[in-house]
Each structure stands twice: as structure tokens, then as C-alpha cells.
Amino acid sequence: MQYVNYFIFYLQRYFVITRHPKLGGIEATLDSEVDYTIKAILNKSSWRYLRGLYKNNMRL
């Protein structure tokens, strides 16, 4: 059950970052998101979130 909670947390976090107009998208928040996630790596969801941040973004 805890895995599901982490998954939902990162899913919501990604959704907000990519959709909220004032945050500037992944390009604007990538460094802070990677720093946060590396500090909070606890399980598979953290690694999947990091992979998702870079997915389909060849410029990074």
C-alpha cells in the first residue's frame, strides 16, 4: 500500500509541474526536482519519477 502512496505522490507532482503555468514546465524546474528526488529516494517510485522527468526530452 505504501508503494501506491509514493506512486500517487510522484504522479501528482509531475502533473502539477507540467501543467501549472507559473512553474514554467519541466525545463524550468528540472534541477530542483532532480535535487529533491535524489534526496528523497526511498523506493522504485522515486527512480521512476526521475526517469520520467528526462523521458522524451533529448535536450537535457
Short mmCIF file of N, CA and C in Angstrom, two decimals:
data_model
loop_
_atom_site.label_atom_id
_atom_site.label_comp_id
_atom_site.label_asym_id
_atom_site.label_seq_id
_atom_site.Cartn_x
_atom_site.Cartn_y
_atom_site.Cartn_z
N MET A 1 0.82 -1.20 0.00
CA MET A 1 0.00 0.00 0.00
C MET A 1 0.86 1.27 0.00
N GLN A 2 2.00 1.20 0.69
CA GLN A 2 2.86 2.36 0.73
C GLN A 2 3.40 2.69 -0.66
N TYR A 3 3.69 1.68 -1.45
CA TYR A 3 4.16 1.90 -2.82
C TYR A 3 3.15 2.71 -3.61
N VAL A 4 1.88 2.40 -3.45
CA VAL A 4 0.82 3.13 -4.16
C VAL A 4 0.81 4.58 -3.73
N ASN A 5 1.01 4.85 -2.47
CA ASN A 5 1.03 6.24 -1.98
C ASN A 5 2.17 7.03 -2.61
N TYR A 6 3.38 6.43 -2.66
CA TYR A 6 4.50 7.10 -3.30
C TYR A 6 4.24 7.32 -4.78
N PHE A 7 3.69 6.34 -5.43
CA PHE A 7 3.39 6.45 -6.86
C PHE A 7 2.44 7.62 -7.11
N ILE A 8 1.39 7.71 -6.32
CA ILE A 8 0.41 8.79 -6.47
C ILE A 8 1.05 10.14 -6.18
N PHE A 9 1.92 10.19 -5.19
CA PHE A 9 2.62 11.43 -4.85
C PHE A 9 3.42 11.94 -6.04
N TYR A 10 4.24 11.06 -6.63
CA TYR A 10 5.07 11.50 -7.74
C TYR A 10 4.24 11.77 -9.00
N LEU A 11 3.18 11.03 -9.20
CA LEU A 11 2.30 11.28 -10.33
C LEU A 11 1.67 12.66 -10.22
N GLN A 12 1.20 13.00 -9.04
CA GLN A 12 0.60 14.32 -8.83
C GLN A 12 1.66 15.42 -8.98
N ARG A 13 2.82 15.19 -8.45
CA ARG A 13 3.91 16.17 -8.54
C ARG A 13 4.26 16.45 -10.00
N TYR A 14 4.40 15.39 -10.78
CA TYR A 14 4.72 15.54 -12.21
C TYR A 14 3.60 16.29 -12.94
N PHE A 15 2.36 15.94 -12.65
CA PHE A 15 1.21 16.58 -13.28
C PHE A 15 1.22 18.09 -13.01
N VAL A 16 1.44 18.46 -11.77
CA VAL A 16 1.44 19.89 -11.41
C VAL A 16 2.57 20.62 -12.11
N ILE A 17 3.75 20.04 -12.12
CA ILE A 17 4.90 20.70 -12.75
C ILE A 17 4.68 20.90 -14.24
N THR A 18 4.10 19.93 -14.90
CA THR A 18 3.93 20.04 -16.34
C THR A 18 2.71 20.85 -16.75
N ARG A 19 1.78 21.08 -15.84
CA ARG A 19 0.55 21.78 -16.20
C ARG A 19 0.39 23.19 -15.63
N HIS A 20 1.06 23.47 -14.53
CA HIS A 20 0.87 24.77 -13.87
C HIS A 20 1.61 25.85 -14.65
N PRO A 21 0.89 26.87 -15.11
CA PRO A 21 1.51 27.88 -15.98
C PRO A 21 2.60 28.71 -15.29
N LYS A 22 2.53 28.90 -13.99
CA LYS A 22 3.51 29.73 -13.30
C LYS A 22 4.82 29.00 -12.99
N LEU A 23 4.84 27.69 -13.12
CA LEU A 23 6.06 26.94 -12.80
C LEU A 23 7.01 26.85 -13.99
N GLY A 24 6.53 27.01 -15.18
CA GLY A 24 7.39 27.03 -16.36
C GLY A 24 7.73 25.67 -16.95
N GLY A 25 7.07 24.64 -16.49
CA GLY A 25 7.30 23.32 -17.07
C GLY A 25 8.54 22.64 -16.55
N ILE A 26 8.86 21.52 -17.15
CA ILE A 26 9.98 20.71 -16.71
C ILE A 26 11.30 21.44 -16.90
N GLU A 27 11.45 22.15 -17.99
CA GLU A 27 12.71 22.84 -18.25
C GLU A 27 13.06 23.80 -17.12
N ALA A 28 12.07 24.49 -16.58
CA ALA A 28 12.30 25.48 -15.53
C ALA A 28 12.51 24.85 -14.15
N THR A 29 11.97 23.68 -13.93
CA THR A 29 12.01 23.08 -12.59
C THR A 29 12.87 21.82 -12.52
N LEU A 30 13.49 21.43 -13.61
CA LEU A 30 14.20 20.15 -13.65
C LEU A 30 15.29 20.04 -12.57
N ASP A 31 16.14 21.04 -12.45
CA ASP A 31 17.23 20.95 -11.47
C ASP A 31 16.71 20.78 -10.05
N SER A 32 15.72 21.57 -9.68
CA SER A 32 15.19 21.46 -8.32
C SER A 32 14.45 20.14 -8.10
N GLU A 33 13.78 19.64 -9.12
CA GLU A 33 13.08 18.36 -9.00
C GLU A 33 14.06 17.20 -8.87
N VAL A 34 15.13 17.24 -9.62
CA VAL A 34 16.14 16.18 -9.53
C VAL A 34 16.80 16.23 -8.15
N ASP A 35 17.16 17.41 -7.67
CA ASP A 35 17.75 17.53 -6.33
C ASP A 35 16.81 16.99 -5.27
N TYR A 36 15.55 17.38 -5.34
CA TYR A 36 14.57 16.92 -4.36
C TYR A 36 14.43 15.40 -4.39
N THR A 37 14.33 14.85 -5.58
CA THR A 37 14.10 13.41 -5.72
C THR A 37 15.31 12.60 -5.27
N ILE A 38 16.50 13.07 -5.57
CA ILE A 38 17.71 12.36 -5.13
C ILE A 38 17.78 12.34 -3.60
N LYS A 39 17.42 13.43 -2.98
CA LYS A 39 17.43 13.48 -1.52
C LYS A 39 16.34 12.59 -0.92
N ALA A 40 15.27 12.37 -1.67
CA ALA A 40 14.12 11.63 -1.15
C ALA A 40 14.01 10.21 -1.69
N ILE A 41 15.07 9.71 -2.34
CA ILE A 41 14.97 8.38 -2.94
C ILE A 41 14.72 7.35 -1.84
N LEU A 42 13.57 6.74 -1.93
CA LEU A 42 13.16 5.76 -0.93
C LEU A 42 12.75 4.44 -1.55
N ASN A 43 12.34 4.48 -2.80
CA ASN A 43 11.76 3.28 -3.41
C ASN A 43 11.77 3.39 -4.93
N LYS A 44 11.12 2.45 -5.57
CA LYS A 44 11.06 2.42 -7.03
C LYS A 44 10.37 3.65 -7.61
N SER A 45 9.38 4.18 -6.91
CA SER A 45 8.66 5.34 -7.44
C SER A 45 9.57 6.53 -7.64
N SER A 46 10.51 6.73 -6.73
CA SER A 46 11.45 7.84 -6.86
C SER A 46 12.28 7.71 -8.12
N TRP A 47 12.78 6.51 -8.38
CA TRP A 47 13.58 6.28 -9.59
C TRP A 47 12.74 6.43 -10.84
N ARG A 48 11.53 5.95 -10.81
CA ARG A 48 10.65 6.09 -11.98
C ARG A 48 10.32 7.54 -12.25
N TYR A 49 10.16 8.33 -11.19
CA TYR A 49 9.90 9.75 -11.35
C TYR A 49 11.09 10.43 -12.02
N LEU A 50 12.30 10.13 -11.56
CA LEU A 50 13.49 10.70 -12.20
C LEU A 50 13.55 10.34 -13.67
N ARG A 51 13.30 9.08 -13.98
CA ARG A 51 13.32 8.64 -15.37
C ARG A 51 12.25 9.39 -16.18
N GLY A 52 11.09 9.60 -15.58
CA GLY A 52 10.02 10.31 -16.27
C GLY A 52 10.35 11.76 -16.54
N LEU A 53 11.11 12.39 -15.66
CA LEU A 53 11.50 13.78 -15.88
C LEU A 53 12.33 13.94 -17.14
N TYR A 54 13.13 12.94 -17.46
CA TYR A 54 14.01 13.01 -18.62
C TYR A 54 13.44 12.35 -19.87
N LYS A 55 12.36 11.62 -19.72
CA LYS A 55 11.77 10.91 -20.85
C LYS A 55 11.33 11.90 -21.93
N ASN A 56 11.60 11.56 -23.16
CA ASN A 56 11.19 12.37 -24.32
C ASN A 56 11.78 13.77 -24.32
N ASN A 57 12.87 13.97 -23.64
CA ASN A 57 13.49 15.28 -23.61
C ASN A 57 14.96 15.12 -23.93
N MET A 58 15.29 15.07 -25.20
CA MET A 58 16.65 14.81 -25.63
C MET A 58 17.58 16.00 -25.42
N ARG A 59 17.05 17.17 -25.16
CA ARG A 59 17.89 18.35 -24.97
C ARG A 59 18.57 18.35 -23.61
N LEU A 60 18.12 17.53 -22.68
CA LEU A 60 18.67 17.56 -21.31
C LEU A 60 19.81 16.61 -21.13
#
